Tab-separated table of C-alpha atoms in Angstrom:
chain	number	residue	atom	x	y	z
A	1	UNK	CA	-56.928	-19.442	-6.326
A	2	UNK	CA	-55.266	-15.918	-7.557
A	3	UNK	CA	-51.806	-14.722	-4.519
A	4	UNK	CA	-52.370	-10.380	-4.395
A	5	UNK	CA	-49.261	-9.038	-2.005
A	6	UNK	CA	-49.135	-5.467	-1.491
A	7	UNK	CA	-45.437	-4.643	-0.313
A	8	UNK	CA	-44.756	-1.997	1.456
A	9	UNK	CA	-41.967	0.074	1.514
A	10	UNK	CA	-39.293	-0.191	4.032
A	11	UNK	CA	-36.768	3.126	5.120
A	12	UNK	CA	-34.119	1.784	6.868
A	13	UNK	CA	-30.016	3.728	7.316
A	14	UNK	CA	-26.563	2.124	8.624
A	15	UNK	CA	-27.060	-0.251	11.189
A	16	UNK	CA	-30.827	-0.479	10.899
A	17	UNK	CA	-32.202	-3.755	11.751
A	18	UNK	CA	-36.576	-3.612	10.696
A	19	UNK	CA	-38.586	-6.221	12.294
A	20	UNK	CA	-41.452	-7.393	8.873
A	21	UNK	CA	-45.062	-6.666	10.338
A	22	UNK	CA	-48.625	-7.261	8.925
A	23	UNK	CA	-48.532	-4.078	8.025
A	24	UNK	CA	-45.214	-4.506	5.524
A	25	UNK	CA	-45.803	-7.758	3.888
A	26	UNK	CA	-49.489	-8.871	3.345
A	27	UNK	CA	-50.610	-11.017	1.016
A	28	UNK	CA	-53.716	-12.825	0.756
A	29	UNK	CA	-54.468	-16.347	-1.805
A	30	UNK	CA	-58.264	-16.220	-1.339
A	31	UNK	CA	-58.471	-19.125	1.129
A	32	UNK	CA	-59.262	-19.703	4.628
A	33	UNK	CA	-55.492	-20.657	5.212
A	34	UNK	CA	-53.321	-17.431	4.983
A	35	UNK	CA	-51.004	-18.775	7.472
A	36	UNK	CA	-49.615	-21.032	5.007
A	37	UNK	CA	-48.374	-18.838	2.689
A	38	UNK	CA	-45.066	-18.990	1.856
A	39	UNK	CA	-42.428	-15.403	0.873
A	40	UNK	CA	-39.637	-16.499	-1.361
A	41	UNK	CA	-37.173	-13.868	-1.480
A	42	UNK	CA	-36.463	-13.958	-4.983
A	43	UNK	CA	-34.385	-10.071	-4.430
A	44	UNK	CA	-32.354	-9.490	-1.908
A	45	UNK	CA	-32.462	-6.321	-0.051
A	46	UNK	CA	-29.094	-4.016	-2.037
A	47	UNK	CA	-27.668	-3.305	1.673
A	48	UNK	CA	-28.129	-5.899	3.643
A	49	UNK	CA	-30.587	-8.971	3.938
A	50	UNK	CA	-33.393	-10.514	5.081
A	51	UNK	CA	-32.447	-12.467	8.677
A	52	UNK	CA	-34.945	-15.194	10.762
A	53	UNK	CA	-34.039	-12.882	14.380
A	54	UNK	CA	-33.888	-16.678	15.954
A	55	UNK	CA	-30.777	-16.935	13.893
A	56	UNK	CA	-28.981	-13.914	13.132
A	57	UNK	CA	-26.470	-13.303	10.657
A	58	UNK	CA	-27.887	-15.473	8.622
A	59	UNK	CA	-29.444	-14.018	5.402
A	60	UNK	CA	-32.934	-16.242	4.340
A	61	UNK	CA	-34.767	-16.364	0.872
A	62	UNK	CA	-37.954	-17.517	2.043
A	63	UNK	CA	-40.254	-16.827	5.244
A	64	UNK	CA	-44.404	-17.758	6.156
A	65	UNK	CA	-47.100	-15.745	6.930
A	66	UNK	CA	-46.388	-17.056	10.851
A	67	UNK	CA	-43.328	-15.944	10.785
A	68	UNK	CA	-43.968	-12.592	9.620
A	69	UNK	CA	-47.346	-12.354	13.101
A	70	UNK	CA	-44.870	-13.738	14.930
A	71	UNK	CA	-42.235	-10.696	13.816
A	72	UNK	CA	-39.722	-13.828	13.395
A	73	UNK	CA	-38.083	-12.170	10.571
A	74	UNK	CA	-36.358	-9.317	9.840
A	75	UNK	CA	-34.487	-6.532	6.769
A	76	UNK	CA	-31.114	-6.001	7.696
A	77	UNK	CA	-28.778	-3.236	6.713
A	78	UNK	CA	-25.471	-4.121	6.864
A	79	UNK	CA	-23.497	-0.330	7.963
A	80	UNK	CA	-22.681	0.434	4.080
A	81	UNK	CA	-23.567	3.112	2.052
A	82	UNK	CA	-26.546	3.884	1.068
A	83	UNK	CA	-29.402	4.081	2.759
A	84	UNK	CA	-32.546	4.272	1.062
A	85	UNK	CA	-36.471	2.331	0.853
A	86	UNK	CA	-36.732	-0.650	-0.348
A	87	UNK	CA	-39.572	-2.076	-1.285
A	88	UNK	CA	-40.023	-6.452	-0.409
A	89	UNK	CA	-40.103	-8.534	-3.509
C-alpha cells in the first residue's frame, strides 16, 4: 500500500537530546502491521545525529516503529553552533 509519513520539526539547542515519540515521526503503510515499519535516515541532522539510547554516541541510519514507540531513539545535538528546527527525513 501507500506509505504516509508525517514528521514534525524537532527544535534542539546546543547539547540537547530529544527522544523521538510517535508525535514526531508517524507513518502508516495501509496495513495492520505498523510495528513492522522501518525508518531510514536519508538526510542526517546537520548539527548532530540520530542515536539508539542503548548505544549513545553511535549514529544510526535506520530504526523501527517499535523503537519509536518504546522511546529508544534520540536526536542528539553535537554542541556545535547553529541550533534550530530540523525535520526528520
